[in-house]
Amino acid sequence: TPAKQGKAASPAAAAGSGSGDKLNASVTAQGELVRKLKADKAGKPEVDEAVKKLLALKAEFKSATGQDWKPGMTITKAAAAPAGGSADAINAATAAQGDLVRKLKTEKAAKPEIDAAVKKLLALKAEYKAATGKDWKPAAEPKAAPKKAASPPAAATAELTGPGAAIDAAIKGQGETVRKLKTEKADKAAIDEAVKKLLSLKAEFKAATGADWKPAEQKKETKGKENKKPEASAPAADGEKSETQKKRDAKKAEKANKKAAHKSDEAGGQVEAKDEGPDVSSGKYGTQEMNQSKDKPSTVLTPVKELGMKMNEKTVTVRGRVHTSRAKGKQCFFVIRQQQVTIQCLAFVNESISKQMVNFIANVTKESIVDVEAVVKKVDEKIESCTQQDVELHVKQVWVVSASDPRLPLQIEDAARQLTEENEGTFARVNQDVRLDNRVLDLRTPTNQAIFRLEAGVCQLFRDTLAKKGFVEIHTPKIISAASEGGANVFKVSYFKGSAFLAQSPQLYKQMAIAGDFEKVFTVGGVFRAEDSNTHRHLTEFVGLDLEMAFKFHYHEVVDTIGDLFTQMFRGLRDKYSQEIETVSQQFPCEPFKFLDPPLRLEFPEAVEMLKEAGVEMGDEDDLSTPNEKLLGRIVKAKYDTDYFILDKYPLAVRPFYTMPDPVDGKYSNSYDMFMRGEEILSGAQRIHNTEFLIERAKHHGIELNTIASYIDSFRYGCPPHAGGGIGMERVTMLYLGLDNIRKTSMFPRDPKRLTP
């Protein structure tokens, strides 16, 4: 037998079933020792030495048998090398050992395993030289399959005999099993086991035949390339022309193997793990079961914004979204985002982090929510791409709390990027409709986080400032029996057996509260306007910040109160939301908002005169058009260096029926608008509180009295003189930040063309 050929026998031939059985027993025993040492919590050097010996034994086993070691496996005897110690036998063994070395390096196996395989390869080459007197070269490697058949290679599978034919049949059967399990969406563990068995059979096939297993239909593809291959009947020509072709075939085979492995991974079978050694990180990563509030763990989650130099070397747990991820070799960098703040994390293979864990982290989809346990580490150079620039997190554990779909309708980086003339066309542009159609994703950008946090500040400052001035917050109905302000710009809705309207303004109810002796009131709520206006500043539904106030002698008491309200709001935004303002300006640059204290106040005739001096043609009682408002804003900014001003004494003809006329000049009224960056953000006036005069003005405007009867009746029993105004919250936010579209400051905007999401 080959094992008894004496000195002439090759090392490969010596690895018969007897030596394989002995190595199998040694690997099993060493594995038990490693498990015992870990269970006993032995010292790290002792465990490392035992693991190193285990890997060396596995490598020796594979070299001797041509198979990967597995618990309880059957050793395939067909893998033995040819007998005789001849040059052909040694040549075949050397070629096989070379393939093994390349495979180990490609799979990035453990260094001891590669070293053992290389050592054996060098020994085989030396034996070949001793037997032939020549250095071994790959070109001398024979192609077994073509020599046996004069027909095209496609017939090779059909001519398999003995163990090769039996294994080929088993592979086909196992392949069908795998496909069936995937089609039926079987349990992941069942698919993994089936894929594992399939790969084992393919390895056994290669050991028995010396060739990779391929389906018959794949081999038929060579027919179209016969012009590039030598005739089977001309082996001499094959020897002369095969070198380049061999390299091409090797590359194709390698690509095919990688593609197959990638597909197996996508299907849930992490089959490569068997070649990456023991998973020392088992139990430190994975996907958490769905949270159904079953437990109340004591884990403390640290806010990312608190991570800095003062926490260096401390172990923390953070929760956030995977913003970006980049894997390279045995390490993976990824960024965790928590609202507006980000921090870089690093996972790399070491004694406690396995390659399997790094691969898992690298494959967590963007926008997934994860819990990361890590050590805070200071960095030598600032991390410019993150908000936390002085530290990074060195990962210990990673758990997926909620996984995101891998395909995102928009990328957060694209939605958050500032587009300039220089980079226009270089990066993807996310247009307004795509953002609004996928608002949940769009809201996650740092800019949107900042916009809506600042907008919450607008609302809070409005409430707090008025509360300090003695105002009472009230809540008014949004379903009413008649149009709030008359006209056709109102939404009509069915109301049981009749009809109703959505409130255009809380105006009437604020006045009723004043008549009810509340003296100073404000309300925050939805306002509905059925205006078919598709502009940058109009919405069909917005949040109204409305106030009403009884005054003692003159409506300017109210104007002064509102002017101071805005001054306090602007100051609060500047002082409390500087970080949000800076974040927004990084994507949408704008000059800082400027205001005066006390605010600038102009009268309407002055504004008309300023516009006429600028070349605008308009009548003294004409309302301001949008272009004229913007021009006036630029003129005021240039002259007074303020973005906010009050315009008093509007023409009576352009104001609602309940506006009090000016007592001196009946062409004008006791009404006012307020402006930010040349756009109106508040409209207000002294209201008519006398019943007879109110009826007269309503008739003048052509309003049917029966539709506003309850409103008129509110003033029959005495009402103090009062004034107020209404503010659009979204418009204030837009103009304070210098944004170009009100849809950027409405979380879920409604306009004539949008009702979703």
PDB file of C-alpha atoms in Angstrom, residues 446-685:
ATOM      1  CA  PRO A 446     -29.336  67.278  12.167  1.00  0.00           C
ATOM      2  CA  THR A 447     -30.770  70.328  10.388  1.00  0.00           C
ATOM      3  CA  ASN A 448     -34.387  69.247  10.793  1.00  0.00           C
ATOM      4  CA  GLN A 449     -33.758  68.217  14.375  1.00  0.00           C
ATOM      5  CA  ALA A 450     -32.484  71.764  14.982  1.00  0.00           C
ATOM      6  CA  ILE A 451     -35.317  73.485  13.064  1.00  0.00           C
ATOM      7  CA  PHE A 452     -38.118  71.827  14.991  1.00  0.00           C
ATOM      8  CA  ARG A 453     -36.413  72.135  18.358  1.00  0.00           C
ATOM      9  CA  LEU A 454     -36.035  75.868  17.716  1.00  0.00           C
ATOM     10  CA  GLU A 455     -39.659  76.021  16.557  1.00  0.00           C
ATOM     11  CA  ALA A 456     -40.691  74.426  19.853  1.00  0.00           C
ATOM     12  CA  GLY A 457     -38.711  77.252  21.462  1.00  0.00           C
ATOM     13  CA  VAL A 458     -40.743  79.838  19.513  1.00  0.00           C
ATOM     14  CA  CYS A 459     -43.940  78.372  20.927  1.00  0.00           C
ATOM     15  CA  GLN A 460     -42.538  78.041  24.445  1.00  0.00           C
ATOM     16  CA  LEU A 461     -41.162  81.600  24.511  1.00  0.00           C
ATOM     17  CA  PHE A 462     -44.514  82.907  23.253  1.00  0.00           C
ATOM     18  CA  ARG A 463     -46.312  81.141  26.091  1.00  0.00           C
ATOM     19  CA  ASP A 464     -43.790  82.002  28.818  1.00  0.00           C
ATOM     20  CA  THR A 465     -43.479  85.680  27.888  1.00  0.00           C
ATOM     21  CA  LEU A 466     -47.235  86.246  27.798  1.00  0.00           C
ATOM     22  CA  ALA A 467     -47.788  84.256  30.975  1.00  0.00           C
ATOM     23  CA  LYS A 468     -45.350  86.572  32.769  1.00  0.00           C
ATOM     24  CA  LYS A 469     -47.357  89.547  31.453  1.00  0.00           C
ATOM     25  CA  GLY A 470     -50.546  88.190  33.028  1.00  0.00           C
ATOM     26  CA  PHE A 471     -52.131  86.538  29.967  1.00  0.00           C
ATOM     27  CA  VAL A 472     -54.350  83.456  30.301  1.00  0.00           C
ATOM     28  CA  GLU A 473     -54.130  80.622  27.760  1.00  0.00           C
ATOM     29  CA  ILE A 474     -57.489  79.593  26.292  1.00  0.00           C
ATOM     30  CA  HIS A 475     -58.553  76.959  23.754  1.00  0.00           C
ATOM     31  CA  THR A 476     -61.056  77.792  21.042  1.00  0.00           C
ATOM     32  CA  PRO A 477     -63.216  75.602  18.755  1.00  0.00           C
ATOM     33  CA  LYS A 478     -61.990  74.748  15.274  1.00  0.00           C
ATOM     34  CA  ILE A 479     -65.406  73.644  13.933  1.00  0.00           C
ATOM     35  CA  ILE A 480     -67.656  76.700  13.595  1.00  0.00           C
ATOM     36  CA  SER A 481     -71.001  77.593  12.078  1.00  0.00           C
ATOM     37  CA  ALA A 482     -69.822  80.524   9.904  1.00  0.00           C
ATOM     38  CA  ALA A 483     -66.617  81.782   8.338  1.00  0.00           C
ATOM     39  CA  SER A 484     -64.446  83.487  10.962  1.00  0.00           C
ATOM     40  CA  GLU A 485     -63.497  86.386   8.736  1.00  0.00           C
ATOM     41  CA  GLY A 486     -66.091  86.161   5.984  1.00  0.00           C
ATOM     42  CA  GLY A 487     -65.154  85.454   2.371  1.00  0.00           C
ATOM     43  CA  ALA A 488     -64.790  82.216   0.443  1.00  0.00           C
ATOM     44  CA  ASN A 489     -61.389  81.093   1.768  1.00  0.00           C
ATOM     45  CA  VAL A 490     -62.917  78.620   4.188  1.00  0.00           C
ATOM     46  CA  PHE A 491     -63.164  74.811   4.313  1.00  0.00           C
ATOM     47  CA  LYS A 492     -66.740  73.568   4.420  1.00  0.00           C
ATOM     48  CA  VAL A 493     -67.335  70.212   6.103  1.00  0.00           C
ATOM     49  CA  SER A 494     -70.400  68.052   6.657  1.00  0.00           C
ATOM     50  CA  TYR A 495     -71.756  68.251  10.179  1.00  0.00           C
ATOM     51  CA  PHE A 496     -74.395  65.630  10.853  1.00  0.00           C
ATOM     52  CA  LYS A 497     -77.450  66.792   8.868  1.00  0.00           C
ATOM     53  CA  GLY A 498     -75.982  70.189   8.106  1.00  0.00           C
ATOM     54  CA  SER A 499     -72.707  71.909   7.304  1.00  0.00           C
ATOM     55  CA  ALA A 500     -69.926  73.551   9.289  1.00  0.00           C
ATOM     56  CA  PHE A 501     -66.638  75.302   8.633  1.00  0.00           C
ATOM     57  CA  LEU A 502     -63.056  74.965   9.808  1.00  0.00           C
ATOM     58  CA  ALA A 503     -61.966  78.080  11.698  1.00  0.00           C
ATOM     59  CA  GLN A 504     -59.890  80.559   9.701  1.00  0.00           C
ATOM     60  CA  SER A 505     -58.921  82.248  12.954  1.00  0.00           C
ATOM     61  CA  PRO A 506     -59.702  82.104  16.697  1.00  0.00           C
ATOM     62  CA  GLN A 507     -60.430  85.846  16.394  1.00  0.00           C
ATOM     63  CA  LEU A 508     -64.100  85.848  17.370  1.00  0.00           C
ATOM     64  CA  TYR A 509     -63.549  83.601  20.385  1.00  0.00           C
ATOM     65  CA  LYS A 510     -60.631  85.646  21.709  1.00  0.00           C
ATOM     66  CA  GLN A 511     -62.888  88.702  21.666  1.00  0.00           C
ATOM     67  CA  MET A 512     -65.663  86.812  23.412  1.00  0.00           C
ATOM     68  CA  ALA A 513     -63.147  85.914  26.156  1.00  0.00           C
ATOM     69  CA  ILE A 514     -62.299  89.612  26.534  1.00  0.00           C
ATOM     70  CA  ALA A 515     -66.029  90.374  26.766  1.00  0.00           C
ATOM     71  CA  GLY A 516     -66.109  87.669  29.425  1.00  0.00           C
ATOM     72  CA  ASP A 517     -63.638  89.743  31.500  1.00  0.00           C
ATOM     73  CA  PHE A 518     -60.470  87.659  30.990  1.00  0.00           C
ATOM     74  CA  GLU A 519     -58.694  90.915  30.022  1.00  0.00           C
ATOM     75  CA  LYS A 520     -55.604  89.267  28.481  1.00  0.00           C
ATOM     76  CA  VAL A 521     -55.767  85.936  26.614  1.00  0.00           C
ATOM     77  CA  PHE A 522     -53.736  83.909  24.132  1.00  0.00           C
ATOM     78  CA  THR A 523     -54.208  80.617  22.317  1.00  0.00           C
ATOM     79  CA  VAL A 524     -52.057  78.202  20.329  1.00  0.00           C
ATOM     80  CA  GLY A 525     -53.793  76.010  17.766  1.00  0.00           C
ATOM     81  CA  GLY A 526     -54.518  75.014  14.208  1.00  0.00           C
ATOM     82  CA  VAL A 527     -55.742  77.576  11.681  1.00  0.00           C
ATOM     83  CA  PHE A 528     -57.279  76.622   8.322  1.00  0.00           C
ATOM     84  CA  ARG A 529     -57.225  78.715   5.155  1.00  0.00           C
ATOM     85  CA  ALA A 530     -58.764  77.440   1.906  1.00  0.00           C
ATOM     86  CA  GLU A 531     -56.471  79.579  -0.233  1.00  0.00           C
ATOM     87  CA  ASP A 532     -55.246  77.989  -3.449  1.00  0.00           C
ATOM     88  CA  SER A 533     -51.830  79.565  -2.955  1.00  0.00           C
ATOM     89  CA  ASN A 534     -48.820  77.447  -3.937  1.00  0.00           C
ATOM     90  CA  THR A 535     -46.183  79.862  -2.700  1.00  0.00           C
ATOM     91  CA  HIS A 536     -43.133  79.564  -0.474  1.00  0.00           C
ATOM     92  CA  ARG A 537     -44.971  81.086   2.523  1.00  0.00           C
ATOM     93  CA  HIS A 538     -48.581  79.826   2.382  1.00  0.00           C
ATOM     94  CA  LEU A 539     -50.100  76.714   3.941  1.00  0.00           C
ATOM     95  CA  THR A 540     -53.727  75.595   4.124  1.00  0.00           C
ATOM     96  CA  GLU A 541     -53.179  74.588   7.757  1.00  0.00           C
ATOM     97  CA  PHE A 542     -50.729  76.195  10.148  1.00  0.00           C
ATOM     98  CA  VAL A 543     -50.238  76.793  13.863  1.00  0.00           C
ATOM     99  CA  GLY A 544     -51.582  80.148  14.987  1.00  0.00           C
ATOM    100  CA  LEU A 545     -50.121  82.008  17.953  1.00  0.00           C
ATOM    101  CA  ASP A 546     -52.952  84.430  18.764  1.00  0.00           C
ATOM    102  CA  LEU A 547     -53.408  86.976  21.538  1.00  0.00           C
ATOM    103  CA  GLU A 548     -56.018  89.526  22.568  1.00  0.00           C
ATOM    104  CA  MET A 549     -55.809  92.227  25.231  1.00  0.00           C
ATOM    105  CA  ALA A 550     -58.079  94.841  26.746  1.00  0.00           C
ATOM    106  CA  PHE A 551     -56.391  98.241  26.940  1.00  0.00           C
ATOM    107  CA  LYS A 552     -57.051 101.211  29.132  1.00  0.00           C
ATOM    108  CA  PHE A 553     -56.773 104.250  26.845  1.00  0.00           C
ATOM    109  CA  HIS A 554     -55.047 103.585  23.499  1.00  0.00           C
ATOM    110  CA  TYR A 555     -54.492 100.557  21.272  1.00  0.00           C
ATOM    111  CA  HIS A 556     -50.772 101.364  21.215  1.00  0.00           C
ATOM    112  CA  GLU A 557     -50.684  99.768  24.685  1.00  0.00           C
ATOM    113  CA  VAL A 558     -51.303  96.467  22.839  1.00  0.00           C
ATOM    114  CA  VAL A 559     -48.863  97.305  20.025  1.00  0.00           C
ATOM    115  CA  ASP A 560     -46.151  97.958  22.599  1.00  0.00           C
ATOM    116  CA  THR A 561     -46.937  94.666  24.369  1.00  0.00           C
ATOM    117  CA  ILE A 562     -46.699  92.692  21.125  1.00  0.00           C
ATOM    118  CA  GLY A 563     -43.504  94.518  20.120  1.00  0.00           C
ATOM    119  CA  ASP A 564     -41.892  93.610  23.429  1.00  0.00           C
ATOM    120  CA  LEU A 565     -43.173  90.031  23.053  1.00  0.00           C
ATOM    121  CA  PHE A 566     -41.224  89.647  19.809  1.00  0.00           C
ATOM    122  CA  THR A 567     -38.131  91.275  21.310  1.00  0.00           C
ATOM    123  CA  GLN A 568     -38.197  88.748  24.179  1.00  0.00           C
ATOM    124  CA  MET A 569     -38.737  85.851  21.768  1.00  0.00           C
ATOM    125  CA  PHE A 570     -35.867  86.895  19.485  1.00  0.00           C
ATOM    126  CA  ARG A 571     -33.545  87.367  22.445  1.00  0.00           C
ATOM    127  CA  GLY A 572     -34.529  83.961  23.876  1.00  0.00           C
ATOM    128  CA  LEU A 573     -33.934  82.205  20.563  1.00  0.00           C
ATOM    129  CA  ARG A 574     -30.549  83.877  20.176  1.00  0.00           C
ATOM    130  CA  ASP A 575     -29.397  82.990  23.691  1.00  0.00           C
ATOM    131  CA  LYS A 576     -30.962  79.550  24.229  1.00  0.00           C
ATOM    132  CA  TYR A 577     -30.827  78.040  20.754  1.00  0.00           C
ATOM    133  CA  SER A 578     -27.440  79.163  19.444  1.00  0.00           C
ATOM    134  CA  GLN A 579     -26.376  75.564  18.724  1.00  0.00           C
ATOM    135  CA  GLU A 580     -29.535  74.887  16.698  1.00  0.00           C
ATOM    136  CA  ILE A 581     -29.080  78.145  14.767  1.00  0.00           C
ATOM    137  CA  GLU A 582     -25.470  77.168  13.976  1.00  0.00           C
ATOM    138  CA  THR A 583     -26.528  73.667  12.845  1.00  0.00           C
ATOM    139  CA  VAL A 584     -29.152  75.060  10.451  1.00  0.00           C
ATOM    140  CA  SER A 585     -26.749  77.674   9.057  1.00  0.00           C
ATOM    141  CA  GLN A 586     -24.241  74.963   8.146  1.00  0.00           C
ATOM    142  CA  GLN A 587     -26.686  73.542   5.599  1.00  0.00           C
ATOM    143  CA  PHE A 588     -28.630  76.737   4.852  1.00  0.00           C
ATOM    144  CA  PRO A 589     -26.265  79.715   5.361  1.00  0.00           C
ATOM    145  CA  CYS A 590     -27.928  82.984   6.342  1.00  0.00           C
ATOM    146  CA  GLU A 591     -27.062  86.264   8.038  1.00  0.00           C
ATOM    147  CA  PRO A 592     -27.915  86.333  11.758  1.00  0.00           C
ATOM    148  CA  PHE A 593     -31.321  87.859  12.516  1.00  0.00           C
ATOM    149  CA  LYS A 594     -31.110  91.481  13.734  1.00  0.00           C
ATOM    150  CA  PHE A 595     -33.663  93.405  15.827  1.00  0.00           C
ATOM    151  CA  LEU A 596     -33.915  96.652  17.798  1.00  0.00           C
ATOM    152  CA  ASP A 597     -35.084  97.161  21.363  1.00  0.00           C
ATOM    153  CA  PRO A 598     -37.555  98.853  21.415  1.00  0.00           C
ATOM    154  CA  PRO A 599     -38.583  97.763  17.910  1.00  0.00           C
ATOM    155  CA  LEU A 600     -38.794 100.146  14.969  1.00  0.00           C
ATOM    156  CA  ARG A 601     -42.316 101.454  14.284  1.00  0.00           C
ATOM    157  CA  LEU A 602     -43.363 103.128  11.013  1.00  0.00           C
ATOM    158  CA  GLU A 603     -46.747 104.361   9.810  1.00  0.00           C
ATOM    159  CA  PHE A 604     -48.211 103.201   6.514  1.00  0.00           C
ATOM    160  CA  PRO A 605     -47.879 106.584   4.720  1.00  0.00           C
ATOM    161  CA  GLU A 606     -44.142 106.599   5.593  1.00  0.00           C
ATOM    162  CA  ALA A 607     -43.730 103.178   4.040  1.00  0.00           C
ATOM    163  CA  VAL A 608     -45.554 104.264   0.887  1.00  0.00           C
ATOM    164  CA  GLU A 609     -43.254 107.278   0.608  1.00  0.00           C
ATOM    165  CA  MET A 610     -40.130 105.094   1.014  1.00  0.00           C
ATOM    166  CA  LEU A 611     -41.346 102.759  -1.710  1.00  0.00           C
ATOM    167  CA  LYS A 612     -42.173 105.634  -4.062  1.00  0.00           C
ATOM    168  CA  GLU A 613     -38.666 106.994  -3.539  1.00  0.00           C
ATOM    169  CA  ALA A 614     -37.395 103.571  -4.599  1.00  0.00           C
ATOM    170  CA  GLY A 615     -39.378 103.810  -7.843  1.00  0.00           C
ATOM    171  CA  VAL A 616     -42.538 101.908  -6.899  1.00  0.00           C
ATOM    172  CA  GLU A 617     -45.817 103.209  -8.304  1.00  0.00           C
ATOM    173  CA  MET A 618     -48.738 102.708  -5.894  1.00  0.00           C
ATOM    174  CA  GLY A 619     -51.720 104.567  -4.422  1.00  0.00           C
ATOM    175  CA  ASP A 620     -51.860 105.856  -0.870  1.00  0.00           C
ATOM    176  CA  GLU A 621     -54.601 103.357   0.039  1.00  0.00           C
ATOM    177  CA  ASP A 622     -53.272 100.350  -1.910  1.00  0.00           C
ATOM    178  CA  ASP A 623     -52.318  97.296   0.106  1.00  0.00           C
ATOM    179  CA  LEU A 624     -48.705  96.141  -0.039  1.00  0.00           C
ATOM    180  CA  SER A 625     -48.010  93.408  -2.563  1.00  0.00           C
ATOM    181  CA  THR A 626     -45.548  90.634  -1.679  1.00  0.00           C
ATOM    182  CA  PRO A 627     -42.732  92.134  -3.837  1.00  0.00           C
ATOM    183  CA  ASN A 628     -43.316  95.565  -2.253  1.00  0.00           C
ATOM    184  CA  GLU A 629     -43.196  94.050   1.249  1.00  0.00           C
ATOM    185  CA  LYS A 630     -39.826  92.467   0.467  1.00  0.00           C
ATOM    186  CA  LEU A 631     -38.501  95.678  -1.045  1.00  0.00           C
ATOM    187  CA  LEU A 632     -39.641  97.625   2.005  1.00  0.00           C
ATOM    188  CA  GLY A 633     -37.840  95.103   4.197  1.00  0.00           C
ATOM    189  CA  ARG A 634     -34.585  95.665   2.286  1.00  0.00           C
ATOM    190  CA  ILE A 635     -34.988  99.443   2.494  1.00  0.00           C
ATOM    191  CA  VAL A 636     -35.613  99.307   6.262  1.00  0.00           C
ATOM    192  CA  LYS A 637     -32.643  96.950   6.779  1.00  0.00           C
ATOM    193  CA  ALA A 638     -30.332  99.276   4.854  1.00  0.00           C
ATOM    194  CA  LYS A 639     -31.591 102.370   6.680  1.00  0.00           C
ATOM    195  CA  TYR A 640     -32.173 101.101  10.228  1.00  0.00           C
ATOM    196  CA  ASP A 641     -30.157  97.824  10.359  1.00  0.00           C
ATOM    197  CA  THR A 642     -33.061  95.737  11.635  1.00  0.00           C
ATOM    198  CA  ASP A 643     -34.870  92.684  10.235  1.00  0.00           C
ATOM    199  CA  TYR A 644     -37.956  93.295  12.370  1.00  0.00           C
ATOM    200  CA  PHE A 645     -40.284  96.317  12.323  1.00  0.00           C
ATOM    201  CA  ILE A 646     -43.911  97.340  12.945  1.00  0.00           C
ATOM    202  CA  LEU A 647     -46.064  99.046  10.290  1.00  0.00           C
ATOM    203  CA  ASP A 648     -49.013 100.945  11.812  1.00  0.00           C
ATOM    204  CA  LYS A 649     -52.143 102.725  10.419  1.00  0.00           C
ATOM    205  CA  TYR A 650     -53.131 100.527   7.455  1.00  0.00           C
ATOM    206  CA  PRO A 651     -55.809 101.786   5.042  1.00  0.00           C
ATOM    207  CA  LEU A 652     -59.288 100.877   6.343  1.00  0.00           C
ATOM    208  CA  ALA A 653     -60.349  99.565   2.930  1.00  0.00           C
ATOM    209  CA  VAL A 654     -57.925  96.627   3.072  1.00  0.00           C
ATOM    210  CA  ARG A 655     -58.793  95.431   6.604  1.00  0.00           C
ATOM    211  CA  PRO A 656     -61.623  93.156   7.952  1.00  0.00           C
ATOM    212  CA  PHE A 657     -65.075  94.473   8.976  1.00  0.00           C
ATOM    213  CA  TYR A 658     -64.329  94.400  12.715  1.00  0.00           C
ATOM    214  CA  THR A 659     -61.322  96.805  12.430  1.00  0.00           C
ATOM    215  CA  MET A 660     -61.670 100.168  14.231  1.00  0.00           C
ATOM    216  CA  PRO A 661     -61.271 103.166  11.856  1.00  0.00           C
ATOM    217  CA  ASP A 662     -58.728 105.886  12.644  1.00  0.00           C
ATOM    218  CA  PRO A 663     -60.507 108.690  14.600  1.00  0.00           C
ATOM    219  CA  VAL A 664     -58.650 111.470  12.752  1.00  0.00           C
ATOM    220  CA  ASP A 665     -58.442 110.211   9.145  1.00  0.00           C
ATOM    221  CA  GLY A 666     -61.194 107.800   8.165  1.00  0.00           C
ATOM    222  CA  LYS A 667     -59.113 106.477   5.240  1.00  0.00           C
ATOM    223  CA  TYR A 668     -56.866 104.714   7.717  1.00  0.00           C
ATOM    224  CA  SER A 669     -57.471 102.347  10.625  1.00  0.00           C
ATOM    225  CA  ASN A 670     -56.140 101.433  14.048  1.00  0.00           C
ATOM    226  CA  SER A 671     -54.491  98.348  12.538  1.00  0.00           C
ATOM    227  CA  TYR A 672     -50.920  97.128  12.165  1.00  0.00           C
ATOM    228  CA  ASP A 673     -48.747  94.435  10.627  1.00  0.00           C
ATOM    229  CA  MET A 674     -45.348  93.251  11.798  1.00  0.00           C
ATOM    230  CA  PHE A 675     -42.547  92.099   9.516  1.00  0.00           C
ATOM    231  CA  MET A 676     -39.464  89.859   9.605  1.00  0.00           C
ATOM    232  CA  ARG A 677     -36.951  90.012   6.741  1.00  0.00           C
ATOM    233  CA  GLY A 678     -39.527  91.831   4.600  1.00  0.00           C
ATOM    234  CA  GLU A 679     -42.401  89.364   5.105  1.00  0.00           C
ATOM    235  CA  GLU A 680     -45.522  89.761   7.245  1.00  0.00           C
ATOM    236  CA  ILE A 681     -45.650  87.584  10.369  1.00  0.00           C
ATOM    237  CA  LEU A 682     -48.494  89.249  12.313  1.00  0.00           C
ATOM    238  CA  SER A 683     -51.652  91.085  11.407  1.00  0.00           C
ATOM    239  CA  GLY A 684     -53.667  92.860  14.101  1.00  0.00           C
ATOM    240  CA  ALA A 685     -55.910  95.785  14.993  1.00  0.00           C
TER     241      ALA A 685
END
